[in-house]
Coordinates of C-alpha atoms and ligand atoms in Angstrom, one line a residue:
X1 CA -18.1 -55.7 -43.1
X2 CA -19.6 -52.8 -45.7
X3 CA -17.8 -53.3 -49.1
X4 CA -15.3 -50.7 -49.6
X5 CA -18.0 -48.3 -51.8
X6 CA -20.6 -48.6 -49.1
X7 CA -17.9 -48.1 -46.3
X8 CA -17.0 -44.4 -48.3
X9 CA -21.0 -43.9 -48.7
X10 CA -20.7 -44.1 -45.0
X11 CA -17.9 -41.5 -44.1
X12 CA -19.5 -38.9 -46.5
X13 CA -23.2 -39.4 -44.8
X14 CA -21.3 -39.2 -41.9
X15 CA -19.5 -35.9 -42.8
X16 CA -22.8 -34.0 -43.6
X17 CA -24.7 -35.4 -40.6
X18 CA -22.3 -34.7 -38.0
X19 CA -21.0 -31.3 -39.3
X20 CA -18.1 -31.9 -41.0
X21 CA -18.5 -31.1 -44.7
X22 CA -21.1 -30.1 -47.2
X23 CA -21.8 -29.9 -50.4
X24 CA -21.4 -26.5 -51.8
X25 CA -24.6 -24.1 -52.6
X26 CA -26.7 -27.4 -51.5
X27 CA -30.0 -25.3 -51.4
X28 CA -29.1 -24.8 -55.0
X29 CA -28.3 -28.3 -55.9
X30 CA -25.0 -28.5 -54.9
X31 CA -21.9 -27.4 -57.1
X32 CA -19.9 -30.0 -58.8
X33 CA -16.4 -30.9 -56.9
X34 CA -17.1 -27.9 -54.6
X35 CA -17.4 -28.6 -51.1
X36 CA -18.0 -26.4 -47.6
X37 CA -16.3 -27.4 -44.8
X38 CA -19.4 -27.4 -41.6
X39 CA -18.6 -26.4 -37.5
X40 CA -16.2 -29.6 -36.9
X41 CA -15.0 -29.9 -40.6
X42 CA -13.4 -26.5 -40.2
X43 CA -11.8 -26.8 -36.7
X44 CA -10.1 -30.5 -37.9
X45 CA -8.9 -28.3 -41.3
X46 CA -7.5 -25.3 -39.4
X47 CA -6.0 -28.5 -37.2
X48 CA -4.1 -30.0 -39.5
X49 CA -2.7 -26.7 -41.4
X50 CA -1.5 -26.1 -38.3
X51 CA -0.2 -29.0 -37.4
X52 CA 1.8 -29.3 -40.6
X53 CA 2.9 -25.6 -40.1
X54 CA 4.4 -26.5 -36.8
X55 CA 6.3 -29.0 -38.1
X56 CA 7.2 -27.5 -41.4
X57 CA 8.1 -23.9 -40.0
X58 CA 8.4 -24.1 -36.3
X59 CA 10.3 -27.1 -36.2
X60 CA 12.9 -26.5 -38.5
X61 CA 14.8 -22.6 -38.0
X62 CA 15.9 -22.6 -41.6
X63 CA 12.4 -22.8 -43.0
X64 CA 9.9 -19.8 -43.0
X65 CA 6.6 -18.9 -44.3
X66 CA 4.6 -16.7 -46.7
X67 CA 1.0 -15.9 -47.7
X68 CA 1.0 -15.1 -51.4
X69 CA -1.8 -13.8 -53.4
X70 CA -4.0 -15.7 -55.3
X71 CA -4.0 -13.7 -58.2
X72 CA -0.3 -13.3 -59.9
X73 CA 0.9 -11.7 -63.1
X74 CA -0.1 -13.9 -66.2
X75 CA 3.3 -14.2 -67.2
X76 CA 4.1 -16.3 -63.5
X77 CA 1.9 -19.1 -66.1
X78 CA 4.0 -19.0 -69.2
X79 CA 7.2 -19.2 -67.3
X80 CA 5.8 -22.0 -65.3
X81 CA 4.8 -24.3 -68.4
X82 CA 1.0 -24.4 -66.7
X83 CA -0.5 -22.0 -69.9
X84 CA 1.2 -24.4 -72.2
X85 CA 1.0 -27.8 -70.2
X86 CA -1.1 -28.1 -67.6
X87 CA -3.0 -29.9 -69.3
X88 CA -5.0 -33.1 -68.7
X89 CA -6.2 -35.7 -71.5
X90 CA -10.2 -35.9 -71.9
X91 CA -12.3 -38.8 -74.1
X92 CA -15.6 -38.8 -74.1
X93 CA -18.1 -41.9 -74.2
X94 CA -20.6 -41.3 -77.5
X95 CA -23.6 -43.1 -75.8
X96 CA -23.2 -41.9 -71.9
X97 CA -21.9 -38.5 -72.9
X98 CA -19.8 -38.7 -70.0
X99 CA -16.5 -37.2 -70.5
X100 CA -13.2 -39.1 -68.8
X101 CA -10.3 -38.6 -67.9
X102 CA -8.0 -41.0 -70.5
X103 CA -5.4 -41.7 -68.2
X104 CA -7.4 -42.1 -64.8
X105 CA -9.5 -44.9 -67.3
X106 CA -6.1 -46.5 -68.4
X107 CA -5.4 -46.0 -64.2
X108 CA -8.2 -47.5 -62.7
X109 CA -7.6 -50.5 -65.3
X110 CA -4.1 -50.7 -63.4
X111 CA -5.9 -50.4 -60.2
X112 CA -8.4 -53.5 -61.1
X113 CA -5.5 -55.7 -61.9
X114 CA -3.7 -54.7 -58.6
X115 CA -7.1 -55.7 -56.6
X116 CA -7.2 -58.9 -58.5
X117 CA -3.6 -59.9 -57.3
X118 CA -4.6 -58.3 -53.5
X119 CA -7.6 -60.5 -53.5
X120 CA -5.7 -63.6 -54.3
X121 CA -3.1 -63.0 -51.9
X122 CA -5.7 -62.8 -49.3
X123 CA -7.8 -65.7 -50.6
X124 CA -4.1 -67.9 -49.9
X125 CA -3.0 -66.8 -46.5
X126 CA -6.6 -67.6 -45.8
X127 CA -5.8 -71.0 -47.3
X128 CA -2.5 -72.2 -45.8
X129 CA -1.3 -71.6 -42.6
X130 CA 2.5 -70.7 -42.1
X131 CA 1.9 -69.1 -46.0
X132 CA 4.5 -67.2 -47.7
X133 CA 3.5 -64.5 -49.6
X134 CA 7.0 -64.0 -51.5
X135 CA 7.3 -67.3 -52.6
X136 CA 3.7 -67.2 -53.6
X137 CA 3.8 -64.3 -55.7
X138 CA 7.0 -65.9 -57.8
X139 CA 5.1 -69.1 -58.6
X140 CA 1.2 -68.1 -59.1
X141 CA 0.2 -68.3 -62.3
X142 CA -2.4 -65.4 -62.5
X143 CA -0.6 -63.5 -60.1
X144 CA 2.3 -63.6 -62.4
X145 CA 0.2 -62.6 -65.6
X146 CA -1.7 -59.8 -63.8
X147 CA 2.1 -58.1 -62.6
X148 CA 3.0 -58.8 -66.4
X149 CA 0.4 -57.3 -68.1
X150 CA 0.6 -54.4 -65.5
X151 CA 4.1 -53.6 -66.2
X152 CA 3.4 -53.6 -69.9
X153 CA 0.3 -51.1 -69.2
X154 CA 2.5 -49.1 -67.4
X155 CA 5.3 -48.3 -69.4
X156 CA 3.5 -48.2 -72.6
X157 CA 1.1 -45.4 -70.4
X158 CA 4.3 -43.7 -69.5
X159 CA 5.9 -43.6 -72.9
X160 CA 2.9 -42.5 -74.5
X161 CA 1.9 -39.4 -71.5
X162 CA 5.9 -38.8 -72.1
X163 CA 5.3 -37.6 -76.1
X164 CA 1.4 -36.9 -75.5
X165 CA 0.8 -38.9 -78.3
X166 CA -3.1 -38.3 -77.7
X167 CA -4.3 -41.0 -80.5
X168 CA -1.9 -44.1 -78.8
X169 CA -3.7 -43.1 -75.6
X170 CA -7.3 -43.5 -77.6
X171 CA -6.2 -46.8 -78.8
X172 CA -4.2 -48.0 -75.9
X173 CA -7.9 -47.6 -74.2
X174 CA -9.8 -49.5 -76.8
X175 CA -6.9 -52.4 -77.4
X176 CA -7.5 -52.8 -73.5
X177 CA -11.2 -53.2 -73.9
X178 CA -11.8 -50.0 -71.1
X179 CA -15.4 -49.6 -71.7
X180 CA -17.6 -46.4 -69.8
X181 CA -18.6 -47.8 -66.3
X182 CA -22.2 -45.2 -67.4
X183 CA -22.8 -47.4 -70.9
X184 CA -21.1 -50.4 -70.9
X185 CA -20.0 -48.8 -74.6
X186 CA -16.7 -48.9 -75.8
X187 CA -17.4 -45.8 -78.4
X188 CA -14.9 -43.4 -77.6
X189 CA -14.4 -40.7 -78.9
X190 CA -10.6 -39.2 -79.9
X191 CA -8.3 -37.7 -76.9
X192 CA -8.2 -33.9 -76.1
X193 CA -6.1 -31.9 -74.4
X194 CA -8.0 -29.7 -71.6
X195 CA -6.1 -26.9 -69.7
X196 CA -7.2 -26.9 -66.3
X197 CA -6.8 -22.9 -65.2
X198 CA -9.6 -21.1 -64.2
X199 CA -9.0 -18.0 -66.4
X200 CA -10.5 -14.6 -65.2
X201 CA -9.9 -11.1 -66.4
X202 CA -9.1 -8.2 -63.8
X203 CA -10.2 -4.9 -64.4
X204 CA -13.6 -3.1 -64.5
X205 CA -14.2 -4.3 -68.1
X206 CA -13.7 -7.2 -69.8
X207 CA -12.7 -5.8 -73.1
X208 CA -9.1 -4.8 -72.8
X209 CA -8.6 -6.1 -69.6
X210 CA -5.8 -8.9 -69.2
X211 CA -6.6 -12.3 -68.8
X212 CA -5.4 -13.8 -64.9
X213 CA -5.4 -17.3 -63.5
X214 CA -6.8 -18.7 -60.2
X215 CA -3.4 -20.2 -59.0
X216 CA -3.4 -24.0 -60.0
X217 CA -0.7 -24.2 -56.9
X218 CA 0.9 -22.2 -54.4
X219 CA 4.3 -23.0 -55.4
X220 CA 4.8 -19.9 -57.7
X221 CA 4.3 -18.1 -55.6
X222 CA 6.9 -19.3 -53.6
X223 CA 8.9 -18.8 -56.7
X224 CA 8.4 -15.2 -57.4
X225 CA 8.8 -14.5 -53.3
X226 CA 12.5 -16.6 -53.4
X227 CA 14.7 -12.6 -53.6
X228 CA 12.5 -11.1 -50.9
X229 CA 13.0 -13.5 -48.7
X230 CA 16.5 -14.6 -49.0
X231 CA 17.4 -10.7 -49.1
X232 CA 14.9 -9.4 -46.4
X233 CA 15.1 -13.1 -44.5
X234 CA 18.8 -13.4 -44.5
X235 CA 18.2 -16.6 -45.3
X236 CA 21.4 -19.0 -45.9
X237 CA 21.2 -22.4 -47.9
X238 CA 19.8 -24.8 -47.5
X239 CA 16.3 -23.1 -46.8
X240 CA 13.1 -23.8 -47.2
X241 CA 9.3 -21.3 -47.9
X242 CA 6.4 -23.0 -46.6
X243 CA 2.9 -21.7 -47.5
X244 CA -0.6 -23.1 -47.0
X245 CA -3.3 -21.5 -49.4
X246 CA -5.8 -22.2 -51.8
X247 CA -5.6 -23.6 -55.0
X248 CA -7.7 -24.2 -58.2
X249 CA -8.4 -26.6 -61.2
X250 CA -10.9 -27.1 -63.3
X251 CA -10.9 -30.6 -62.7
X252 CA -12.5 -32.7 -65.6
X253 CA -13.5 -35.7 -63.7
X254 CA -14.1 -34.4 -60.1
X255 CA -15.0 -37.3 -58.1
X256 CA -14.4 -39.6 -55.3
X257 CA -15.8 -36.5 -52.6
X258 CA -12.9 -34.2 -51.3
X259 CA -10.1 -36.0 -52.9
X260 CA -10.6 -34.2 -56.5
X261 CA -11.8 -30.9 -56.2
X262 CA -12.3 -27.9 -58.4
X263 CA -11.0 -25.7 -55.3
X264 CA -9.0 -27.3 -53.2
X265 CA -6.2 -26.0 -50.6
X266 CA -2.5 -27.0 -50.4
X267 CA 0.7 -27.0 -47.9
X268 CA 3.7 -26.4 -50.0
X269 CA 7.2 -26.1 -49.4
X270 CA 10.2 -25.6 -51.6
X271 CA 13.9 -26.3 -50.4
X272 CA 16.4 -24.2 -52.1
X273 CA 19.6 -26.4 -51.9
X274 CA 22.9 -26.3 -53.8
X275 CA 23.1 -27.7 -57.3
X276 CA 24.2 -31.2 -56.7
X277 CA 23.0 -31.8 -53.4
X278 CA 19.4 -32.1 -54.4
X279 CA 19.3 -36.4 -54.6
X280 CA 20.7 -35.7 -51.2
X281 CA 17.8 -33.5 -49.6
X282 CA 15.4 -35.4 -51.7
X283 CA 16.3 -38.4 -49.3
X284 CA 15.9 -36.3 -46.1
X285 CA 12.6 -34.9 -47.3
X286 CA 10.6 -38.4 -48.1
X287 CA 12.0 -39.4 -44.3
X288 CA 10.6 -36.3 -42.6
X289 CA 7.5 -36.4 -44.7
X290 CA 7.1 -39.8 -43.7
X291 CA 7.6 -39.1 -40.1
X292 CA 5.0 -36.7 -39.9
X293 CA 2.6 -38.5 -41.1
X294 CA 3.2 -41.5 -39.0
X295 CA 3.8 -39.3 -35.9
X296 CA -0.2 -39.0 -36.4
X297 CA -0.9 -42.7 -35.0
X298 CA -1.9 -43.6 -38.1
X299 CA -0.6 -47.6 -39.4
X300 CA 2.5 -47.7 -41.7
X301 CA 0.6 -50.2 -43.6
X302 CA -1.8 -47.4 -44.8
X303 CA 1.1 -45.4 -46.5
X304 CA 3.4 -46.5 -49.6
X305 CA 6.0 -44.6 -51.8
X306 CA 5.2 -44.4 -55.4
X307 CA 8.2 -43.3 -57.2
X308 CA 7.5 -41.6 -60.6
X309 CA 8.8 -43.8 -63.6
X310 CA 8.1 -40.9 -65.6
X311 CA 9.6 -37.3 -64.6
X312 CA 8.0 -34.4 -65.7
X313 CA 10.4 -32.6 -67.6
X314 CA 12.1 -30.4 -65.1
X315 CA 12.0 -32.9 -62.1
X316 CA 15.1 -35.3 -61.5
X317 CA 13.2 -37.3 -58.7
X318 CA 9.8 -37.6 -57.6
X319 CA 7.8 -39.6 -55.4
X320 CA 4.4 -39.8 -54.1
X321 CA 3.5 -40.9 -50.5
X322 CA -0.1 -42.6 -51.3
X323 CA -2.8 -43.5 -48.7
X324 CA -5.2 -46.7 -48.3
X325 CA -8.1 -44.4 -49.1
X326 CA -11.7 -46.7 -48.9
X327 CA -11.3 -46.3 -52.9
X328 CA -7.5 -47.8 -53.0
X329 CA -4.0 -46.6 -52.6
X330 CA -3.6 -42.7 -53.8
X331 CA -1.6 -39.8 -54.0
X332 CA -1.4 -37.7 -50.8
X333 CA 1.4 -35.9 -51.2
X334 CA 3.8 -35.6 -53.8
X335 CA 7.4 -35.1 -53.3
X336 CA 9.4 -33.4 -56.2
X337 CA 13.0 -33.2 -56.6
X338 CA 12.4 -29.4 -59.4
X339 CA 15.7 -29.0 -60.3
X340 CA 16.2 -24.9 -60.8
X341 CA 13.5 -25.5 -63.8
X342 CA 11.6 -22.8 -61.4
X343 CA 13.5 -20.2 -60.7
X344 CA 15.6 -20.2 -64.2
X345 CA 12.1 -19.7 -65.7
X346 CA 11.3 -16.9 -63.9
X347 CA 14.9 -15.1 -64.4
X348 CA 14.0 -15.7 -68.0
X349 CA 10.8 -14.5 -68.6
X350 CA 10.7 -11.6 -65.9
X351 CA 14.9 -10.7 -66.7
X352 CA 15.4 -10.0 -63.3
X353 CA 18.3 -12.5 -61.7
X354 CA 17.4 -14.7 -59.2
X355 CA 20.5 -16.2 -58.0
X356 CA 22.0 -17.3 -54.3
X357 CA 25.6 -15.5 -53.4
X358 CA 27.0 -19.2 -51.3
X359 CA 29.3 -17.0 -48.9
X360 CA 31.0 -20.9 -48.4
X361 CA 32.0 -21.3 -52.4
X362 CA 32.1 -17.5 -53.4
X363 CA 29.8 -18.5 -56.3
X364 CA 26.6 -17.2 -57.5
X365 CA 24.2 -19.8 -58.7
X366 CA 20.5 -20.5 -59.3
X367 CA 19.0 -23.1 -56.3
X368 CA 18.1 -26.2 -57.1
X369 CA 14.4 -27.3 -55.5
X370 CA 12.8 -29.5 -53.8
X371 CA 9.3 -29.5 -53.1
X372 CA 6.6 -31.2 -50.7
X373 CA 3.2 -30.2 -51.9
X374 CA 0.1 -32.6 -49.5
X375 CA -3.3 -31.5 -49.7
X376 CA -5.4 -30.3 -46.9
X377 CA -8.6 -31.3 -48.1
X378 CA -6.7 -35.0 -49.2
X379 CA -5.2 -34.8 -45.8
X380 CA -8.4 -34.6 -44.0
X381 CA -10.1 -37.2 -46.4
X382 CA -7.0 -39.5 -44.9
X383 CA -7.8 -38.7 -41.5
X384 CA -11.6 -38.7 -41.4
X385 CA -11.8 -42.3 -43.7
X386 CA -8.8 -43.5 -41.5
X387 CA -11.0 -42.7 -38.3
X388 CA -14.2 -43.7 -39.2
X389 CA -15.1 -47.0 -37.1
X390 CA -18.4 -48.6 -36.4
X391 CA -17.8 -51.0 -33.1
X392 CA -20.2 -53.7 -31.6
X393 CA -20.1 -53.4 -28.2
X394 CA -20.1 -56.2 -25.4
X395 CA -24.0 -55.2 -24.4
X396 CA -24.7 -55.9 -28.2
X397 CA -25.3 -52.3 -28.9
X398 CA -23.1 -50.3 -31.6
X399 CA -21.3 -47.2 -32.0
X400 CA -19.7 -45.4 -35.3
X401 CA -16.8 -43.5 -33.3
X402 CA -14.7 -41.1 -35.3
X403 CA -11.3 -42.3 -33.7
X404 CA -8.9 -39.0 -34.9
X405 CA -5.4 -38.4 -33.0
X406 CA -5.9 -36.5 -30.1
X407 CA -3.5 -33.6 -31.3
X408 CA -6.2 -32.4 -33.9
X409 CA -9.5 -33.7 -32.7
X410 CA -12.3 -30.9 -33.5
X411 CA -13.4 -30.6 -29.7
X412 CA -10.5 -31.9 -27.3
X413 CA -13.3 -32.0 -24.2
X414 CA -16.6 -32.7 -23.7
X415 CA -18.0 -30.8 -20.5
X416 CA -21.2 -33.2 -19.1
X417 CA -23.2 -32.1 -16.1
X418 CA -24.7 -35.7 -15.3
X419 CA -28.3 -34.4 -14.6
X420 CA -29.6 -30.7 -15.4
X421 CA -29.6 -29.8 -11.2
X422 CA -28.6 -30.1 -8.0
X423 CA -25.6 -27.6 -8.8
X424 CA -24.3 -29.7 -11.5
X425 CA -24.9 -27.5 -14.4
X426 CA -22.7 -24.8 -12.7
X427 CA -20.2 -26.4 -11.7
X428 CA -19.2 -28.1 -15.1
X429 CA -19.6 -24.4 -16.5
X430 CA -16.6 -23.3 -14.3
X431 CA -14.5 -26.4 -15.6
X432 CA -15.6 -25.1 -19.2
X433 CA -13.8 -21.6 -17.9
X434 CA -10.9 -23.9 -16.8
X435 CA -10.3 -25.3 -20.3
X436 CA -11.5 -22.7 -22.9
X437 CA -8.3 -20.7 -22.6
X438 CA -6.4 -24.0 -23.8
X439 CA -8.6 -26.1 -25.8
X440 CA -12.1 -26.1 -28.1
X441 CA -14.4 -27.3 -25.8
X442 CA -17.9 -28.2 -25.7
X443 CA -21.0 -28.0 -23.3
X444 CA -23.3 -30.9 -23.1
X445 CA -26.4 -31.0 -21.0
X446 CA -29.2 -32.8 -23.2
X447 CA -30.6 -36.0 -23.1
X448 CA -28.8 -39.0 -20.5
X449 CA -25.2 -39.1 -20.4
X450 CA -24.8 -42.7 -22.7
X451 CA -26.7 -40.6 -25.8
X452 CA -24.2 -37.5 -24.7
X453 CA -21.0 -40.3 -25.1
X454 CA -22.1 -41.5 -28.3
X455 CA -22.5 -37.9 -29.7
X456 CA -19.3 -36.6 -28.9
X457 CA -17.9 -40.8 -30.3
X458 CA -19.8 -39.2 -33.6
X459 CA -17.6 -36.2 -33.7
X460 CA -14.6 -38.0 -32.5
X461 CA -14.1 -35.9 -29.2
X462 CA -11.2 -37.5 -27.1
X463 CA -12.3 -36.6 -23.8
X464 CA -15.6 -36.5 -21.7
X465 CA -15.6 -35.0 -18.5
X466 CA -18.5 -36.0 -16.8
X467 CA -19.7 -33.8 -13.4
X468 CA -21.7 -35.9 -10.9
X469 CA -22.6 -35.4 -7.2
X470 CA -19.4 -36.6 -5.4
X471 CA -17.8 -33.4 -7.8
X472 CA -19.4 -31.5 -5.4
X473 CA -18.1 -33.7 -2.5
X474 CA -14.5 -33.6 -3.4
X475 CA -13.8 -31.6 -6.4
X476 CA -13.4 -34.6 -8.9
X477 CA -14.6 -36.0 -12.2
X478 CA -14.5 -39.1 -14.2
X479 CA -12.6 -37.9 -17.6
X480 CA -13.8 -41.1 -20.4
X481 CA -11.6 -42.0 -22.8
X482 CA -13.1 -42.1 -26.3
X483 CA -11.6 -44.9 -28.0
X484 CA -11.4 -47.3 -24.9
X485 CA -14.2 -45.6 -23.4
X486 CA -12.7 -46.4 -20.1
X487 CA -13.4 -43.9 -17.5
X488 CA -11.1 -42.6 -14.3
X489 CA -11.6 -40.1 -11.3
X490 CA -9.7 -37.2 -11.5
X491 CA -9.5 -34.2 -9.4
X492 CA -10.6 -30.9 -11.8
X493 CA -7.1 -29.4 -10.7
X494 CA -5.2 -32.3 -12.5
X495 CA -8.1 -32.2 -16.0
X496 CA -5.4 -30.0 -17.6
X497 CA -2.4 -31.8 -16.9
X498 CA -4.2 -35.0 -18.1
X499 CA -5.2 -33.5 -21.2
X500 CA -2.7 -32.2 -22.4
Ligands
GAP1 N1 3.3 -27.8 -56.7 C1 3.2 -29.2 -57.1 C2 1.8 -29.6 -57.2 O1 0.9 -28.9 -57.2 P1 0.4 -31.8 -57.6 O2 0.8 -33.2 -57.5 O3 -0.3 -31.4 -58.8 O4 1.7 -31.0 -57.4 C3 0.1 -31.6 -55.0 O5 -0.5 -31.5 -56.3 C4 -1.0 -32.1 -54.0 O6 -2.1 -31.3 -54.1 C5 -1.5 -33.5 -54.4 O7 -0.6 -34.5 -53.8 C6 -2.8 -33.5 -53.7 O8 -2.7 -33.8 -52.3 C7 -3.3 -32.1 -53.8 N2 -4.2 -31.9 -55.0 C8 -3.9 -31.8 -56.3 N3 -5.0 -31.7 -57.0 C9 -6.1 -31.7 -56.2 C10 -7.5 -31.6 -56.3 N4 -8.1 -31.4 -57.5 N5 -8.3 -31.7 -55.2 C11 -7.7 -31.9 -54.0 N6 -6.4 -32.0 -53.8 C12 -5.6 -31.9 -54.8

């Protein structure tokens, strides 16, 4: 078994050579924490947008979607709080130079402890048979002082992010002995705040010109769009506005491949609801959320709740379903019970009411929100580290097989003529005719049919339908199943029925 760094080594070489993503303006060096996504990296993307649009806006005839612009009025930032607060606190190591994130260094110290207790766990059920893990917990010693000292961490962490008191932060670090993984130093220097908007100005010339931002989310402009499409929707509450688009941030520490990115895209969706009601709907949307992502085939074991012990200001609930990336449990998506911090903003700063006429209570009020905001490019890291398998096989060969859920596979088909003749060729091009209208598929005639399986395993295609002589006996094929790789005869009439 790889160790957990090598294992995510893997998935990224794996990503590049099979053409799923690459690092941006490579023949230039590369671009920090920008990434392209390649041939099969974009087909699994647009896959999973849709996938969650389906659910989000399909599914559900009260929700509906936009496609806002990138580039908003300035003020959109002040009314947010993202001019004044979107902030993130940076410390820099005097020797390495790097520069840190302070609280992903106060994080990943929480992190270390959490393995330490993992690892202990496992070394016990190893240990004992009929072992409980409860009990176990209750009575270790070390166990007990790790979830102690974590808890401490955690809520001085909280308190101190709470009243950005910068210079706690600076000594929390040192009292906790965090020294730079690049040095081994612990010379730190103070904590900054860093805003993480892209600024731009718009207009021919610079001088004069007003300063924009590259959205740091889409949810504004969900915001600004609530009148139009209430009024021009006739939208009735509760309701929801779902958008999928890019966002940006200049990310300080941009690691850890597509998970932190400087541009990144998101699927957002705010739920206006009435004052009151929002714990309510908060509920519902953590149990949908969770749904979807287990409708995927992927293990509840891989997905927690992490529910925030410290609310930003305008949030009264928040959550974040996190994922058992190779690096450790992390945020996927974030669910965020906004209050009508939003839209009361915006009524302020613009002067323009934004306010819901309930036909039920005769009363005019402000919405209260609440928001699910996942990540695409997080969503695909999920999917592609969650698929990634290397398998010994019973002839003592091996495969790596990218095992994603059927529904958003790259290529659903693999077309395979076994031999490049005897009327084979053609005859798998007319099943490629069949299935194009339906499906991305894929036309395969090079090199003998196990090197053919174990590309298409590479790329994670589901299906291989392979064309041999007795197609042209009776008009059937064998269609192999990737992850069992067991194969069965069907007749070309039924491919689409079985596919599907
Ligand atoms: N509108 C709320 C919002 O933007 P967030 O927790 O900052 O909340 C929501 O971001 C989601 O966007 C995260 O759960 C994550 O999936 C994704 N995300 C945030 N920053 C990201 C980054 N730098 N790179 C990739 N994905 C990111």
């Amino acid at each position: 078994m790889p160790s957990s760094e090598d294992l995510f080594k893997q998935i990224i070489a794996h990503a590049k050579e099979y053409g799923y993503i690459f690092p941006s303006s490579e023949i230039y060096d590369g671009l920090s924490a920008v990434y392209d996504y390649g041939q099969y990296g974009v087909e699994l993307k647009n896959n999973i947008k849709q996938y969650w649009w389906r659910a989000m806006v399909q599914y559900h005839e009260n929700i509906v979607g936009i496609d806002s612009a990138i580039f908003m009025h300035p003020t959109i930032w002040k009314a947010s709080g993202h001019v004044d607060a979107f902030n993130d606190p940076l410390i820099d190591n005097k020797d390495s130079k790097k520069r840190y994130r302070a609280d992903v260094l106060i994080e990943d110290f929480i992190q270390k402890l959490e393995e330490k207790i993992e690892k202990e766990i496992e070394k016990a059920k190893k240990k004992f048979e009929n072992f409980d893990e409860e009990f176990f917990c209750k009575t270790n010693p070390n166990i007990l002082r790790n979830k102690e000292k974590i808890d401490s961490v955690n809520n001085r962490f909280a308190a101190l992010m709470n009243e950005t008191d910068l210079a706690g932060i600076k000594s929390l670090i040192e009292e906790l002995e965090i020294a730079c993984p690049v040095s081994g130093t612990k010379n730190w220097t103070d904590v900054r705040q860093f805003n993480l908007m892209f600024a731009t100005q718009m207009g021919s010339v610079a001088e004069g010109a007003d300063t924009i931002y590259l959205r740091p989310e889409t949810a504004q402009g969900i915001f600004v769009n609530f009148l139009n499409v209430y009024k021009t929707g006739r939208m009735k509450i509760p309701f929801g506005i779902a958008q999928i688009g890019k966002a940006f941030r200049n990310e300080i520490v941009a690691r850890q491949f597509i998970f932190r990115m400087r541009e990144f895209e998101q699927m957002e969706m705010q739920f206006f609801v009435r004052p009151g009601e929002e714990i309510k709907w908060f509920e519902y949307w953590k149990t949908e959320r969770k749904k979807w992502h287990l409708s995927l085939g992927i293990s509840e074991n891989d997905y927690r709740f992490h529910d925030h012990d410290k609310l930003a200001h305008y949030a009264n609930a928040a959550t974040d379903i996190e994922f058992r990336f190779p690096f450790g449990f992390k945020e996927l998506e974030g669910i965020h019970s906004r209050t009508d911090f939003d839209l009361s903003q915006h009524e302020q700063y613009s002067g323009k009411k934004l306010r819901y006429f309930d036909p039920e209570t005769n009363e005019s009020y402000v919405p209260f929100v609440i928001e699910t905001s996942i990540g695409v490019d997080r969503m695909f890291l999920a999917v592609l580290s969650h698929a990634y398998t290397e398998e010994s096989l019973p002839d003592g060969s091996t495969r790596v097989v990218l095992k994603i859920p059927a529904q958003i596979a790259p290529i659903k088909a693999a077309v395979l003529p076994l031999v490049k003749k005897d009327g084979l060729p053609e005859k798998a091009r007319e099943i490629v005719e069949i299935l194009k209208p339906k499906m991305m598929c894929q036309y395969d005639e090079k090199d003998a049919i196990g090197r053919r399986y174990r590309r298409q395993d590479a790329i994670g295609t589901p299906y291989c339908i392979t064309v041999d002589n007795q197609t042209l006996e009776d008009d059937t094929v064998t269609i192999r199943e990737r992850d069992s790789m067991l194969q069965k005869r069907v007749v070309i009439g039924e491919i689409l029925r079985e596919l599907c």
